[in-house]
């Protein structure tokens, strides 16, 4: 379903570009002029859409990948008994990283582990889509080896990781890859269950009911 939607979107974008190029060809090479106001309006709409798509592509390729945003979310629950001997609630910090889409060892890739370390996480969760190609597995492995947390680093694979073979980069690292598995971690006397959903290539899910 998702692949069909992506395919239709790509075809739509290509169609808009083809139509925009044809209009530019007619206008500047053939010197053809629109016959009425409606035609002029439609042509301008197509060209405007093509311009917007171009700007979005340029932003997504050159600007957005260089932006790092850190969002802090505080959760509390009476089901979590993270209490010290003095009945002062302890804070358990989880750093969540996702959709790295690493292509090369850029300055951005080098900065992320330092930013993670500055947050002083108790646990790190990685949720897929690590690489954009199959040639950067060594870069990802070096990245993973820089991630440390007292209660461990846990990861699942995303939809991009099947064809990019990202899981190979996890071999030999301290990252725990969960593929339909659940682990239990003792946190200040309470049990924290961490479950990871598998990719289809990893086999049938084995996550206990209710998780």
mmCIF file of C-alpha atoms in Angstrom, residues 60-130:
data_model
loop_
_atom_site.group_PDB
_atom_site.id
_atom_site.type_symbol
_atom_site.label_atom_id
_atom_site.label_comp_id
_atom_site.label_asym_id
_atom_site.label_seq_id
_atom_site.Cartn_x
_atom_site.Cartn_y
_atom_site.Cartn_z
ATOM 1 C CA UNK A 60 15.072 18.572 1.849
ATOM 2 C CA UNK A 61 18.433 17.786 0.261
ATOM 3 C CA UNK A 62 20.635 20.732 1.216
ATOM 4 C CA UNK A 63 19.120 22.379 4.316
ATOM 5 C CA UNK A 64 16.919 20.064 6.385
ATOM 6 C CA UNK A 65 19.533 17.259 6.733
ATOM 7 C CA UNK A 66 21.899 19.745 8.414
ATOM 8 C CA UNK A 67 19.391 20.748 11.098
ATOM 9 C CA UNK A 68 19.447 19.019 14.487
ATOM 10 C CA UNK A 69 16.450 19.576 16.726
ATOM 11 C CA UNK A 70 16.264 18.331 20.313
ATOM 12 C CA UNK A 71 12.803 17.975 21.833
ATOM 13 C CA UNK A 72 12.340 17.330 25.547
ATOM 14 C CA UNK A 73 9.184 15.524 26.699
ATOM 15 C CA UNK A 74 8.497 14.814 30.374
ATOM 16 C CA UNK A 75 6.221 11.879 31.231
ATOM 17 C CA UNK A 76 4.968 10.964 34.684
ATOM 18 C CA UNK A 77 2.818 8.110 35.964
ATOM 19 C CA UNK A 78 1.828 6.708 39.324
ATOM 20 C CA UNK A 79 2.609 3.271 37.871
ATOM 21 C CA UNK A 80 6.320 4.093 37.840
ATOM 22 C CA UNK A 81 7.894 3.599 41.254
ATOM 23 C CA UNK A 82 11.225 5.327 40.604
ATOM 24 C CA UNK A 83 11.677 6.437 44.212
ATOM 25 C CA UNK A 84 14.789 6.882 46.300
ATOM 26 C CA UNK A 85 15.136 6.010 49.964
ATOM 27 C CA UNK A 86 14.097 9.540 50.815
ATOM 28 C CA UNK A 87 10.949 9.213 48.681
ATOM 29 C CA UNK A 88 12.275 11.712 46.168
ATOM 30 C CA UNK A 89 11.256 10.791 42.632
ATOM 31 C CA UNK A 90 14.191 9.923 40.399
ATOM 32 C CA UNK A 91 14.356 10.981 36.786
ATOM 33 C CA UNK A 92 14.945 8.312 34.137
ATOM 34 C CA UNK A 93 16.033 9.865 30.859
ATOM 35 C CA UNK A 94 15.560 8.123 27.508
ATOM 36 C CA UNK A 95 17.124 9.514 24.339
ATOM 37 C CA UNK A 96 15.283 8.514 21.169
ATOM 38 C CA UNK A 97 16.974 8.655 17.754
ATOM 39 C CA UNK A 98 15.244 7.786 14.514
ATOM 40 C CA UNK A 99 15.560 8.133 10.725
ATOM 41 C CA UNK A 100 19.261 8.967 10.640
ATOM 42 C CA UNK A 101 19.521 8.107 6.909
ATOM 43 C CA UNK A 102 23.311 8.277 7.010
ATOM 44 C CA UNK A 103 25.052 8.613 3.640
ATOM 45 C CA UNK A 104 28.576 9.601 4.679
ATOM 46 C CA UNK A 105 30.594 10.587 7.731
ATOM 47 C CA UNK A 106 29.562 14.238 7.741
ATOM 48 C CA UNK A 107 29.910 16.824 10.472
ATOM 49 C CA UNK A 108 26.271 16.220 11.349
ATOM 50 C CA UNK A 109 26.856 12.514 11.935
ATOM 51 C CA UNK A 110 29.837 13.318 14.151
ATOM 52 C CA UNK A 111 27.861 15.857 16.201
ATOM 53 C CA UNK A 112 24.913 13.648 17.136
ATOM 54 C CA UNK A 113 26.742 11.309 19.574
ATOM 55 C CA UNK A 114 28.170 14.337 21.387
ATOM 56 C CA UNK A 115 24.718 15.871 21.696
ATOM 57 C CA UNK A 116 23.361 12.565 22.991
ATOM 58 C CA UNK A 117 26.154 12.347 25.561
ATOM 59 C CA UNK A 118 25.397 15.889 26.740
ATOM 60 C CA UNK A 119 21.822 14.795 27.542
ATOM 61 C CA UNK A 120 23.200 12.177 29.972
ATOM 62 C CA UNK A 121 20.704 9.461 28.962
ATOM 63 C CA UNK A 122 19.930 6.457 31.138
ATOM 64 C CA UNK A 123 18.776 4.514 28.089
ATOM 65 C CA UNK A 124 18.980 5.081 24.322
ATOM 66 C CA UNK A 125 16.319 3.901 21.848
ATOM 67 C CA UNK A 126 17.005 3.696 18.106
ATOM 68 C CA UNK A 127 13.986 3.190 15.878
ATOM 69 C CA UNK A 128 15.120 2.466 12.363
ATOM 70 C CA UNK A 129 16.067 3.884 8.963
ATOM 71 C CA UNK A 130 19.787 4.195 9.649
#
